[in-house]
Tab-separated table of C-alpha atoms in Angstrom:
chain	number	residue	atom	x	y	z
A	1	UNK	CA	60.246	4.969	-10.017
A	2	UNK	CA	59.415	5.919	-13.581
A	3	UNK	CA	56.156	4.714	-15.116
A	4	UNK	CA	56.162	3.292	-18.571
A	5	UNK	CA	53.671	4.832	-21.040
A	6	UNK	CA	51.476	1.740	-20.971
A	7	UNK	CA	51.389	1.729	-17.153
A	8	UNK	CA	50.323	5.373	-17.217
A	9	UNK	CA	47.623	4.564	-19.796
A	10	UNK	CA	46.291	1.710	-17.638
A	11	UNK	CA	46.262	3.981	-14.570
A	12	UNK	CA	44.322	6.676	-16.468
A	13	UNK	CA	41.833	4.151	-17.868
A	14	UNK	CA	41.339	2.660	-14.386
A	15	UNK	CA	40.748	6.089	-12.880
A	16	UNK	CA	38.215	7.012	-15.593
A	17	UNK	CA	36.415	3.673	-15.117
A	18	UNK	CA	36.246	4.240	-11.351
A	19	UNK	CA	34.800	7.738	-11.855
A	20	UNK	CA	32.184	6.420	-14.311
A	21	UNK	CA	31.234	3.523	-11.997
A	22	UNK	CA	30.877	5.908	-9.048
A	23	UNK	CA	28.759	8.314	-11.105
A	24	UNK	CA	26.461	5.482	-12.199
A	25	UNK	CA	26.101	4.248	-8.614
A	26	UNK	CA	25.305	7.758	-7.356
A	27	UNK	CA	22.759	8.234	-10.147
A	28	UNK	CA	21.095	4.908	-9.253
A	29	UNK	CA	20.914	5.804	-5.564
A	30	UNK	CA	19.481	9.236	-6.320
A	31	UNK	CA	16.857	7.790	-8.650
A	32	UNK	CA	15.704	5.475	-5.827
A	33	UNK	CA	15.535	8.429	-3.425
A	34	UNK	CA	13.515	10.703	-5.645
A	35	UNK	CA	10.436	12.026	-4.005
A	36	UNK	CA	7.465	10.065	-5.272
A	37	UNK	CA	4.835	11.933	-7.186
A	38	UNK	CA	2.459	13.637	-4.809
A	39	UNK	CA	-0.580	11.638	-3.871
A	40	UNK	CA	-3.785	12.677	-5.520
A	41	UNK	CA	-5.825	15.123	-3.552
A	42	UNK	CA	-7.540	13.272	-0.731
A	43	UNK	CA	-11.091	12.433	-1.563
A	44	UNK	CA	-13.736	14.344	0.257
A	45	UNK	CA	-16.385	12.175	1.762
A	46	UNK	CA	-19.748	12.472	0.147
A	47	UNK	CA	-22.122	15.014	1.643
A	48	UNK	CA	-23.419	12.259	3.900
A	49	UNK	CA	-19.841	11.795	5.236
A	50	UNK	CA	-19.620	8.138	4.198
A	51	UNK	CA	-16.856	6.082	2.648
A	52	UNK	CA	-17.196	2.897	0.640
A	53	UNK	CA	-13.880	1.495	1.889
A	54	UNK	CA	-11.642	2.059	4.920
A	55	UNK	CA	-8.107	0.816	4.154
A	56	UNK	CA	-6.062	-0.218	7.202
A	57	UNK	CA	-2.323	-0.793	6.789
A	58	UNK	CA	1.044	-0.472	8.514
A	59	UNK	CA	3.586	2.138	7.501
A	60	UNK	CA	5.659	-0.685	5.995
A	61	UNK	CA	2.782	-1.403	3.587
A	62	UNK	CA	2.047	2.207	2.645
A	63	UNK	CA	3.091	1.702	-0.985
A	64	UNK	CA	0.686	-1.235	-1.382
A	65	UNK	CA	-2.047	0.724	0.410
A	66	UNK	CA	-1.581	3.768	-1.850
A	67	UNK	CA	-1.750	1.565	-4.949
A	68	UNK	CA	-4.885	-0.199	-3.754
A	69	UNK	CA	-6.645	2.983	-2.603
A	70	UNK	CA	-5.806	4.825	-5.820
A	71	UNK	CA	-7.103	1.962	-7.947
A	72	UNK	CA	-10.321	1.810	-5.899
A	73	UNK	CA	-10.782	5.568	-6.322
A	74	UNK	CA	-10.270	5.164	-10.062
A	75	UNK	CA	-13.251	2.797	-9.960
A	76	UNK	CA	-15.362	5.578	-8.462
A	77	UNK	CA	-15.300	4.359	-4.868
A	78	UNK	CA	-14.985	6.674	-1.873
A	79	UNK	CA	-11.859	5.481	-0.059
A	80	UNK	CA	-10.364	6.453	3.288
A	81	UNK	CA	-6.588	6.162	3.535
A	82	UNK	CA	-4.695	7.556	6.538
A	83	UNK	CA	-2.005	8.990	4.240
A	84	UNK	CA	-4.657	11.276	2.791
A	85	UNK	CA	-5.543	12.904	6.119
A	86	UNK	CA	-5.136	16.649	5.735
A	87	UNK	CA	-2.692	18.794	7.703
A	88	UNK	CA	-3.781	19.977	11.120
A	89	UNK	CA	-6.162	17.079	11.702
A	90	UNK	CA	-5.816	14.498	14.470
A	91	UNK	CA	-5.037	11.187	12.768
A	92	UNK	CA	-6.598	8.901	15.371
A	93	UNK	CA	-9.846	10.895	15.408
A	94	UNK	CA	-10.014	10.995	11.608
A	95	UNK	CA	-9.418	7.238	11.428
A	96	UNK	CA	-12.083	6.543	14.039
A	97	UNK	CA	-14.649	8.732	12.270
A	98	UNK	CA	-13.852	7.201	8.891
A	99	UNK	CA	-14.027	3.676	10.277
A	100	UNK	CA	-17.504	4.374	11.638
A	101	UNK	CA	-18.539	6.003	8.358
A	102	UNK	CA	-17.295	3.210	6.083
A	103	UNK	CA	-19.392	0.442	4.618
A	104	UNK	CA	-16.387	-1.873	4.205
A	105	UNK	CA	-13.073	-2.410	5.928
A	106	UNK	CA	-9.964	-3.730	4.194
A	107	UNK	CA	-6.875	-4.679	6.194
A	108	UNK	CA	-3.591	-5.301	4.380
A	109	UNK	CA	-1.714	-8.258	5.868
A	110	UNK	CA	2.058	-8.557	5.688
A	111	UNK	CA	4.779	-9.644	8.063
A	112	UNK	CA	4.568	-6.256	9.809
A	113	UNK	CA	0.793	-6.105	10.293
A	114	UNK	CA	0.205	-7.804	13.611
A	115	UNK	CA	3.387	-6.315	15.106
A	116	UNK	CA	1.849	-2.835	14.965
A	117	UNK	CA	-0.286	-2.091	18.038
A	118	UNK	CA	-2.342	0.596	16.266
A	119	UNK	CA	-3.178	-1.850	13.464
A	120	UNK	CA	-4.126	-4.523	16.007
A	121	UNK	CA	-6.617	-1.981	17.413
A	122	UNK	CA	-7.965	-1.290	13.909
A	123	UNK	CA	-8.204	-5.049	13.297
A	124	UNK	CA	-10.260	-5.436	16.484
A	125	UNK	CA	-12.504	-2.522	15.490
A	126	UNK	CA	-12.978	-3.912	11.974
A	127	UNK	CA	-13.936	-7.296	13.422
A	128	UNK	CA	-16.329	-5.716	15.908
A	129	UNK	CA	-18.014	-3.744	13.121
A	130	UNK	CA	-18.291	-6.875	10.992
A	131	UNK	CA	-19.794	-8.875	13.869
A	132	UNK	CA	-22.334	-6.190	14.652
A	133	UNK	CA	-23.467	-6.231	11.010
A	134	UNK	CA	-22.294	-2.726	10.282
A	135	UNK	CA	-19.447	-3.432	7.894
A	136	UNK	CA	-17.866	-6.058	5.665
A	137	UNK	CA	-14.293	-6.959	6.672
A	138	UNK	CA	-11.968	-8.120	3.901
A	139	UNK	CA	-8.447	-9.385	4.715
A	140	UNK	CA	-6.028	-8.602	1.864
A	141	UNK	CA	-2.703	-10.412	1.553
A	142	UNK	CA	0.161	-8.226	0.328
A	143	UNK	CA	2.805	-10.733	1.485
A	144	UNK	CA	2.814	-14.473	2.020
A	145	UNK	CA	1.828	-14.613	5.702
A	146	UNK	CA	-0.432	-16.708	7.873
A	147	UNK	CA	-3.563	-14.798	8.763
A	148	UNK	CA	-4.702	-14.514	12.372
A	149	UNK	CA	-7.639	-16.817	13.215
A	150	UNK	CA	-10.499	-14.319	12.869
A	151	UNK	CA	-9.174	-13.027	9.544
A	152	UNK	CA	-8.543	-16.578	8.338
A	153	UNK	CA	-12.228	-17.538	8.631
A	154	UNK	CA	-13.098	-14.878	6.071
A	155	UNK	CA	-12.304	-15.309	2.416
A	156	UNK	CA	-9.085	-13.305	1.990
A	157	UNK	CA	-8.087	-11.547	-1.199
A	158	UNK	CA	-4.605	-12.198	-2.572
A	159	UNK	CA	-3.088	-8.974	-3.951
A	160	UNK	CA	0.560	-10.004	-3.667
A	161	UNK	CA	1.510	-9.530	-7.316
A	162	UNK	CA	0.672	-6.032	-8.589
A	163	UNK	CA	0.974	-5.573	-12.325
A	164	UNK	CA	-0.220	-9.077	-13.199
A	165	UNK	CA	-3.513	-10.093	-14.801
A	166	UNK	CA	-4.369	-12.052	-11.620
A	167	UNK	CA	-3.941	-8.903	-9.529
A	168	UNK	CA	-6.280	-6.982	-11.841
A	169	UNK	CA	-8.885	-9.781	-11.747
A	170	UNK	CA	-8.771	-9.965	-7.956
A	171	UNK	CA	-8.945	-6.198	-7.644
A	172	UNK	CA	-12.029	-6.233	-9.886
A	173	UNK	CA	-13.621	-8.787	-7.552
A	174	UNK	CA	-12.866	-6.487	-4.595
A	175	UNK	CA	-14.488	-3.567	-6.425
A	176	UNK	CA	-17.607	-5.676	-7.032
A	177	UNK	CA	-17.702	-6.717	-3.375
A	178	UNK	CA	-17.457	-3.183	-1.968
A	179	UNK	CA	-19.377	-1.193	-4.580
A	180	UNK	CA	-22.595	0.190	-3.132
A	181	UNK	CA	-25.578	-1.817	-4.351
A	182	UNK	CA	-27.215	1.192	-5.979
A	183	UNK	CA	-24.057	1.666	-8.128
A	184	UNK	CA	-23.705	-1.997	-9.119
A	185	UNK	CA	-24.514	-2.605	-12.731
């Protein structure tokens, strides 16, 4: 079988197109896999060991939690985020200490939240602290989900659409709600 010149040209063009398409697909996949920029250095608690906000979240919501915590830090608030726990520390002990040392508790709610037993424990602890008068508990929606009954009775904050003016306005209202009274101006 002898190929005509035009058949050979079509075969070469097809091969080049396949190589280019594969290269573009590989580049796209690699760009999605790139290691995210390192998180900012974890905040040190103030000398009194207190935090303004304890952020509770599932691993599935870690991106939303990082965004929220970083924005709160930018506003000058002392924020505890589990992802910022230093190496060599015991996560559960650090979380427990931070929860007790926080003036406010924020729990991010998504479809994964109440399926995580550790987060259900944090939810119970946040509620207990709120009921004993030691902490404000603020449910934050990061997905369209129905809140559990005890979260539903509180006024939740809708932060489902980052990058929108509504998100920024609602985040500003969260900052006002959790800012220590002596800092409020």
